[in-house]
Each structure stands twice: as structure tokens, then as C-alpha cells.
Coordinates of C-alpha atoms and ligand atoms in Angstrom, one line a residue:
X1 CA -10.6 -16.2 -10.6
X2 CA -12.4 -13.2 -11.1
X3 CA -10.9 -9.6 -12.3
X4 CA -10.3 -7.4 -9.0
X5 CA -11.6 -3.9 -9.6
X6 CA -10.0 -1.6 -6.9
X7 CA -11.3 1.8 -5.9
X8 CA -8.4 3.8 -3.6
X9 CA -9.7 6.4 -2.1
X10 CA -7.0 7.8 -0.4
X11 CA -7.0 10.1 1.9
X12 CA -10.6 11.7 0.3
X13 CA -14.2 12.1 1.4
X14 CA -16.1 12.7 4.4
X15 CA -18.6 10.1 5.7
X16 CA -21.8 11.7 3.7
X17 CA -19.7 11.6 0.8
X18 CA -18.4 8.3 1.1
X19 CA -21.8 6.7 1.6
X20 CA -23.6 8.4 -1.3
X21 CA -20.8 7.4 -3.5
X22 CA -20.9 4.3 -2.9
X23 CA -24.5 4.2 -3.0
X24 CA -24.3 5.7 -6.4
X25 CA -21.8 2.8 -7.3
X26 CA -24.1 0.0 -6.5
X27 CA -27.0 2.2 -8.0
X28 CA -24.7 2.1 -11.3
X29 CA -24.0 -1.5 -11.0
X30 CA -27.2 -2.8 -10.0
X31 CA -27.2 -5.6 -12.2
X32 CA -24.9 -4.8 -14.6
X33 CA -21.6 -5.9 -12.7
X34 CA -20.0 -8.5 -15.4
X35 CA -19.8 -12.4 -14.1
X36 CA -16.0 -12.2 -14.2
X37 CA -15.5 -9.0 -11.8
X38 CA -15.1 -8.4 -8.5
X39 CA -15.5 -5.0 -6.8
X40 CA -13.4 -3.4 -4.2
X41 CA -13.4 -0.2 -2.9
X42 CA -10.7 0.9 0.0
X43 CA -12.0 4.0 1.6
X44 CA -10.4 6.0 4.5
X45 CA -10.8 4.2 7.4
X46 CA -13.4 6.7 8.6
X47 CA -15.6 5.8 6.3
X48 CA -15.3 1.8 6.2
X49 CA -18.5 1.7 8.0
X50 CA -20.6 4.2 6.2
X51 CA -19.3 2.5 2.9
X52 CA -20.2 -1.3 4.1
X53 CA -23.5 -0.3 5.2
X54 CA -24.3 0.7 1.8
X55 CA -22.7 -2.7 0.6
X56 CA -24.6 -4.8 3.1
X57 CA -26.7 -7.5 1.0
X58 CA -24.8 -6.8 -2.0
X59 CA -22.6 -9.9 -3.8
X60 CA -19.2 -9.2 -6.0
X61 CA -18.8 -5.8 -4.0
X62 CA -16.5 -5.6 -0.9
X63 CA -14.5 -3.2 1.7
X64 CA -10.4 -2.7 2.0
X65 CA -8.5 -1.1 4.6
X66 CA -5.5 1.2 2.9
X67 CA -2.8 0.3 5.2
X68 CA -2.6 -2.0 8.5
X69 CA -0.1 -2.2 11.4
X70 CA 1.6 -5.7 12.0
X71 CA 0.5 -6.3 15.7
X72 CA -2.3 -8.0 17.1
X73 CA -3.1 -4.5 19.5
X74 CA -1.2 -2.0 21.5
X75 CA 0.3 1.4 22.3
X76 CA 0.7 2.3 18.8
X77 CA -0.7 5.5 18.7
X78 CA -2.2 6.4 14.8
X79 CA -2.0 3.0 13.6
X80 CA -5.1 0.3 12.8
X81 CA -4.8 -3.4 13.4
X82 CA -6.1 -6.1 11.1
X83 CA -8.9 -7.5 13.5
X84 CA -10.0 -4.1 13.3
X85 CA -10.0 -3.7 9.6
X86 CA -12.1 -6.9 9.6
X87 CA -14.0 -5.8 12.9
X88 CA -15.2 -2.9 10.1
X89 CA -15.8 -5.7 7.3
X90 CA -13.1 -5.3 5.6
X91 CA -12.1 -8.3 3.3
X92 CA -9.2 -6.7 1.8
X93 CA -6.1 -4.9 2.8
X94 CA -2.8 -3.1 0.7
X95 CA 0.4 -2.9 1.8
X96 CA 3.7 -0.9 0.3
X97 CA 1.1 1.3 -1.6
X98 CA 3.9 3.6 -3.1
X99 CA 2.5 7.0 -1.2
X100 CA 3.3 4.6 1.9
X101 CA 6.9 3.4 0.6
X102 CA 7.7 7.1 -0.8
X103 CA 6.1 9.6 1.1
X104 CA 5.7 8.1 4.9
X105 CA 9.3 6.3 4.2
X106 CA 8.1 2.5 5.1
X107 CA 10.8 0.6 4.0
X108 CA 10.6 -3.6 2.2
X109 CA 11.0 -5.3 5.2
X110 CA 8.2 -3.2 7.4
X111 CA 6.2 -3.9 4.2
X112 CA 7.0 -7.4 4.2
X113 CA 6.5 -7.9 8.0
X114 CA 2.1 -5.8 7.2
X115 CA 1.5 -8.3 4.1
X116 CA 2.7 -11.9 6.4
X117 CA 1.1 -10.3 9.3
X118 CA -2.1 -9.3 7.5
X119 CA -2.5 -12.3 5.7
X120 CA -2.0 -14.6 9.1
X121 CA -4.8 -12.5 10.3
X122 CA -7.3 -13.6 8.0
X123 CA -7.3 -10.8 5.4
X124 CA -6.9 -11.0 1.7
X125 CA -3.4 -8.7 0.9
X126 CA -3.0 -6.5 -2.4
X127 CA 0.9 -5.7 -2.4
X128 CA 2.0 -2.9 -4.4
X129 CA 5.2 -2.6 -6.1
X130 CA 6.4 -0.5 -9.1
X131 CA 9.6 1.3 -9.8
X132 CA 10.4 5.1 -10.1
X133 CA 11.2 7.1 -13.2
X134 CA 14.3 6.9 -12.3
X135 CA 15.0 3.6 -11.7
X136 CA 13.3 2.7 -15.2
X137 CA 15.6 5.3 -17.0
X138 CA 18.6 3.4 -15.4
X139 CA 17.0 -0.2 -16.5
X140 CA 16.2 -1.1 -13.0
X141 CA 12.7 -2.4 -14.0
X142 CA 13.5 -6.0 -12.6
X143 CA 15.8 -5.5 -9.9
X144 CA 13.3 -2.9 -8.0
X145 CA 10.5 -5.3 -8.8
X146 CA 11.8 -8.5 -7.4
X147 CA 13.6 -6.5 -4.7
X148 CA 10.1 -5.6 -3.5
X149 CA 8.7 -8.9 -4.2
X150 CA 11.1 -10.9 -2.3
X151 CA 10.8 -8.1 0.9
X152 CA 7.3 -7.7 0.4
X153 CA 6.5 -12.0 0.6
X154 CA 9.2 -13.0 2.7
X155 CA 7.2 -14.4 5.2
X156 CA 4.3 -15.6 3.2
X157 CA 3.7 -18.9 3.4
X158 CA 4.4 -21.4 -0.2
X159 CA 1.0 -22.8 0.3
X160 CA -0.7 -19.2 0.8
X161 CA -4.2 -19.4 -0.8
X162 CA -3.9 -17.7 -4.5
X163 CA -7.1 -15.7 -3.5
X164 CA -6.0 -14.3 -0.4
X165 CA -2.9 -12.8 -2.3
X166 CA -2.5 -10.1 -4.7
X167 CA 0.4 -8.1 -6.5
X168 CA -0.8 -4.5 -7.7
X169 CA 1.7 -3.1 -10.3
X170 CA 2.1 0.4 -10.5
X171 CA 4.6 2.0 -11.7
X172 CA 5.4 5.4 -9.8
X173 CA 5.6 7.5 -12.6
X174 CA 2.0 6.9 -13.8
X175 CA 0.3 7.3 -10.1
X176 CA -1.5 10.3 -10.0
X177 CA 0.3 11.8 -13.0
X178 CA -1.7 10.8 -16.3
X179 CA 0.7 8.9 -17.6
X180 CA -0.1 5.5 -18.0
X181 CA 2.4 2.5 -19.3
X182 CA 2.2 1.7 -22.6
X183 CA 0.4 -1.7 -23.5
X184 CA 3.6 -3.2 -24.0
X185 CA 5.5 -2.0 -20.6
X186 CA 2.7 -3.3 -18.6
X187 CA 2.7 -6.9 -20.5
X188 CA 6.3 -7.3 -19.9
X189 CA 6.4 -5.8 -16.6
X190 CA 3.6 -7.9 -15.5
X191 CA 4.7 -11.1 -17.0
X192 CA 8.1 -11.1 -15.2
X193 CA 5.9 -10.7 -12.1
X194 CA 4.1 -13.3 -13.2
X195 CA 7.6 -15.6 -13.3
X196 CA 8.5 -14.7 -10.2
X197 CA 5.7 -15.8 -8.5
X198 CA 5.8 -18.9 -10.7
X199 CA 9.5 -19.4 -9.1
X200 CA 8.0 -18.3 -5.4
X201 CA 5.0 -20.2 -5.4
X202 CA 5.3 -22.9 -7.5
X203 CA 3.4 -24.0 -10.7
X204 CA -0.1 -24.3 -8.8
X205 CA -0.1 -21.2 -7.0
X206 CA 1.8 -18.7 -9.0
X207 CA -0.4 -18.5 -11.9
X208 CA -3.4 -17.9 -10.0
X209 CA -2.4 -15.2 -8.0
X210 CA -4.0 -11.9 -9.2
X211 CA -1.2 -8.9 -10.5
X212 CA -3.8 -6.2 -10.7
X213 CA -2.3 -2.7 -12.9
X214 CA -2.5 0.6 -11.1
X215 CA -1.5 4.1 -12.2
X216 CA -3.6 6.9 -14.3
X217 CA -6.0 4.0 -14.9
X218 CA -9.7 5.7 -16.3
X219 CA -12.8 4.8 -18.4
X220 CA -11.2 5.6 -21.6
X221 CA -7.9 3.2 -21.1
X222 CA -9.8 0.2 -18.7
X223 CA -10.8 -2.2 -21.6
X224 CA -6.9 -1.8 -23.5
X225 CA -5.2 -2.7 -19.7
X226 CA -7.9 -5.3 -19.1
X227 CA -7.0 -7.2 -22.5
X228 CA -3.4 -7.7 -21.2
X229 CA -1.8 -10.9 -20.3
X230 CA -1.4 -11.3 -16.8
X231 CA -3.3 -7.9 -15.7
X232 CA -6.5 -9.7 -13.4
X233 CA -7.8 -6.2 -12.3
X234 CA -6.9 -2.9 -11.5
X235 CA -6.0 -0.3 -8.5
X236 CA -7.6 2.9 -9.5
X237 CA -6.9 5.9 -7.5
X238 CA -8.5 9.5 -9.2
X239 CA -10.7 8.2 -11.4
X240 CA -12.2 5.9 -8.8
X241 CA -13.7 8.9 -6.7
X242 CA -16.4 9.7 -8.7
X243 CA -19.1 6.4 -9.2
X244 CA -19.8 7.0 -13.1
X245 CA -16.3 7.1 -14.0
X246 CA -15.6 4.0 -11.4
X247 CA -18.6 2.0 -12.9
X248 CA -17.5 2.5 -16.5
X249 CA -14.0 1.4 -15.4
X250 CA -15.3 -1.9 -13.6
X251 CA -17.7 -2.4 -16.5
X252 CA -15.2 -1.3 -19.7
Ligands
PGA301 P1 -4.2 6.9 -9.8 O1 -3.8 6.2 -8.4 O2 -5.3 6.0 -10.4 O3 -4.8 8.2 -9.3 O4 -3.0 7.1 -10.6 C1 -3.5 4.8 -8.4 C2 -3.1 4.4 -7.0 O5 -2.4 5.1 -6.3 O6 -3.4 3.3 -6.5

């Protein structure tokens, strides 16, 4: 399967932005997008449209929604549904991003219920896990991790389709911060990901689901995290808003 390269916008840009950035982006990768990547960029969803409409007739680039509300429709006031994500052309979706988990308090199981929920739907689901400083420091690496992991695919079915799942690593510490894990904390982090969905999904599915790497991730460290076992893409947030850095990140 292709390497995912994910752009996370956040909660940044106006439409007019948003559209000439990502026509800059397929400006800059106008033949030049490597066989063996795929491109997504999430935007807010105010600017899905503007954004696909600069992707229309374009392969290898697609849209994400940044979050998505577990019902079909209804009075919930603030929240997006999936059929409206893909309604705007989106392909993609994330759940338990960790600004969702840590800073509007979702908790595993409302995670869990977004990624079964998306996925029955008809999107493609990028769940994000990664632990706190804290919890590293104490040596809760694993036990955070496969917390999240079991929550987060409890209701996923064993014979999910490998390309409609992903796992995004990224470790809270180096979100946003500059700090990015080490060659060798990403490698083991993402191999005992890598196991666990071995365990969860068996020995056909498990390897093929993508564990993308996310945090601090930027032109000058993209090749060294792409070398890595087990890391098929990355979630970038910062360096993702500008298109030059983003291309030379999807292209390192
Ligand atoms: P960052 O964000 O690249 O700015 O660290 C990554 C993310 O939050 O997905």
C-alpha cells in the first residue's frame, strides 16, 4: 500500500487561503508526487469544498474531515456527521486526534464509538494515539498505547478492510512542540503497534494496516521517519500549512 502523507490543518485558514494553498500544493506536485505516496490533506471543515475543488481531476491527492460525530443526523448542535464529510468529498476521517482527547476531554470509548461508526459509514479512519510526557517518564509507553488501541477499535470489525483503517502515532510531547521521537522511540513504539494489530487483526490484516508518525514532523526530518520500520506515512500538523514545506515533506 502506498505511504499516507497527511496535512492537518487544524483549526487554520480561511477559504481564500485554503484554496490557494492547496492549489500551490498540486502546482508543487504536478508530476512529481512519487509512485508510492498518497496525499491527504484534512482542512477545517469550512474549507473541504474550496480545497476539493482545487483537487477535482487530480489522482493520489484526497480530502479528510478532522473529527466526525457518531450518528447518522440529528439535534446535535456543532457536530458534523460522516455522510456529510463524504457529502463534501471527503475520503478520510481522524478520530482521538490528541487536541480532541486532551483539550475538548473526549474520552477512549467516545473515540472508539467515532472510528466503528465512521468506518460503517463508508470512510477510511486514521486513529491517533500517543502517550503524554508523563506517562513515558513513568514507563507507560505500552499500557497507554494499547489502552487506546483496544478503546479506539473496539467495535471494528476483524475483517475491516486494511485500507480503510489507519493508526497515526504521535506522541504528545512532540505535537506542536519541536520535539520529535528519536529514530529509535518511533521504531519500537511503532512496531509494538504493529503486534497489536497483528494480535487484533490477524496475520492478513494486521500487517497491512498503515501506522502513519505524527508530531514536529518537517522537511528536514521526513526522509529519517519515512526509512522506519513500520512508519507508512505521516500526520503533519505546522509544517503542513505552508505548500513548499508540505511538498518537500511528501516528496523527501
Ligand atoms: P505538528 O502536529 O506536526 O504541528 O506537531 C501534528 C498533529 O497534531 O497531527
Amino acid at each position: 500500500m502506498k505511504k499516507l502523507m497527511a496535512a492537518n490543518w487544524k483549526m487554520y485558514k480561511m477559504r481564500a487561503e485554503a484554496t490557494a494553498t492547496a492549489s500551490d500544493l498540486v502546482a508543487r506536485l504536478d508530476g512529481r508526487l512519487p509512485e508510492d505516496r498518497e496525499v491527504l490533506v484534512i482542512p477545517p471543515f469550512t474549507a473541504l469544498w474550496a480545497v476539493g475543488g482545487a483537487f477535482a481531476g487530480k489522482t493520489g491527492l484526497s480530502l479528510g474531515g478532522q473529527d466526525l460525530y457518531p450518528a447518522k443526523e440529528g439535534a446535535f448542535t456543532g457536530e458534523i456527521a460522516p455522510d456529510m464529510l463524504r457529502d463534501a468529498g471527503c475520503r478520510y476521517v481522524l478520530t482521538g486526534h490528541s487536541e480532541r482527547r486532551h483539550v475538548l476531554g473526549e474520552d477512549d470509548a467516545f473515540v472508539g464509538k467515532k472510528t466503528a461508526f465512521g468506518l460503517a459509514a463508508g470512510l477510511s479512519v486514521i486513529l491517533c494515539v500517543g502517550e503524554k510526557v508523563e506517562e513515558r517518564k513513568a514507563g507507560q509507553l505500552e499500557a497507554v498505547v494499547t489502552r487506546q488501541l483496544a478503546a479506539g477499535l473496539a467495535d471494528v470489525p476483524s475483517e475491516v478492510s486494511p485500507e480503510a483503517l489507519a493508526v497515526a502515532y504521535e506522541p504528545v510531547w512532540a505535537i506542536g512542540t519541536g520535539l520529535t521521537a528519536g529514530p529509535k522511540e518511533v521504531e519500537e513504539a511503532h512496531a509494538m503497534i504493529r503486534a497489536w494489530l497483528i494480535e487484533r487483526f490477524g496475520p492478513q490484516t494486521g500487517p497491512s494496516v498503515r501506522i502513519l508518525y505524527g508530531g514536529s514532523v518537517k522537511p528536514g526530518n521526513a526522509e529519517l521517519l519515512l526509512g522506519i520500520d513500520n512508519v507508512d506515512g505521516v500526520l503533519v500538523g505546522g509544517a503542513s500549512l505552508e505548500a513548499e514545506s508540505f511538498a518537500a515533506i511528501v516528496t523527501a
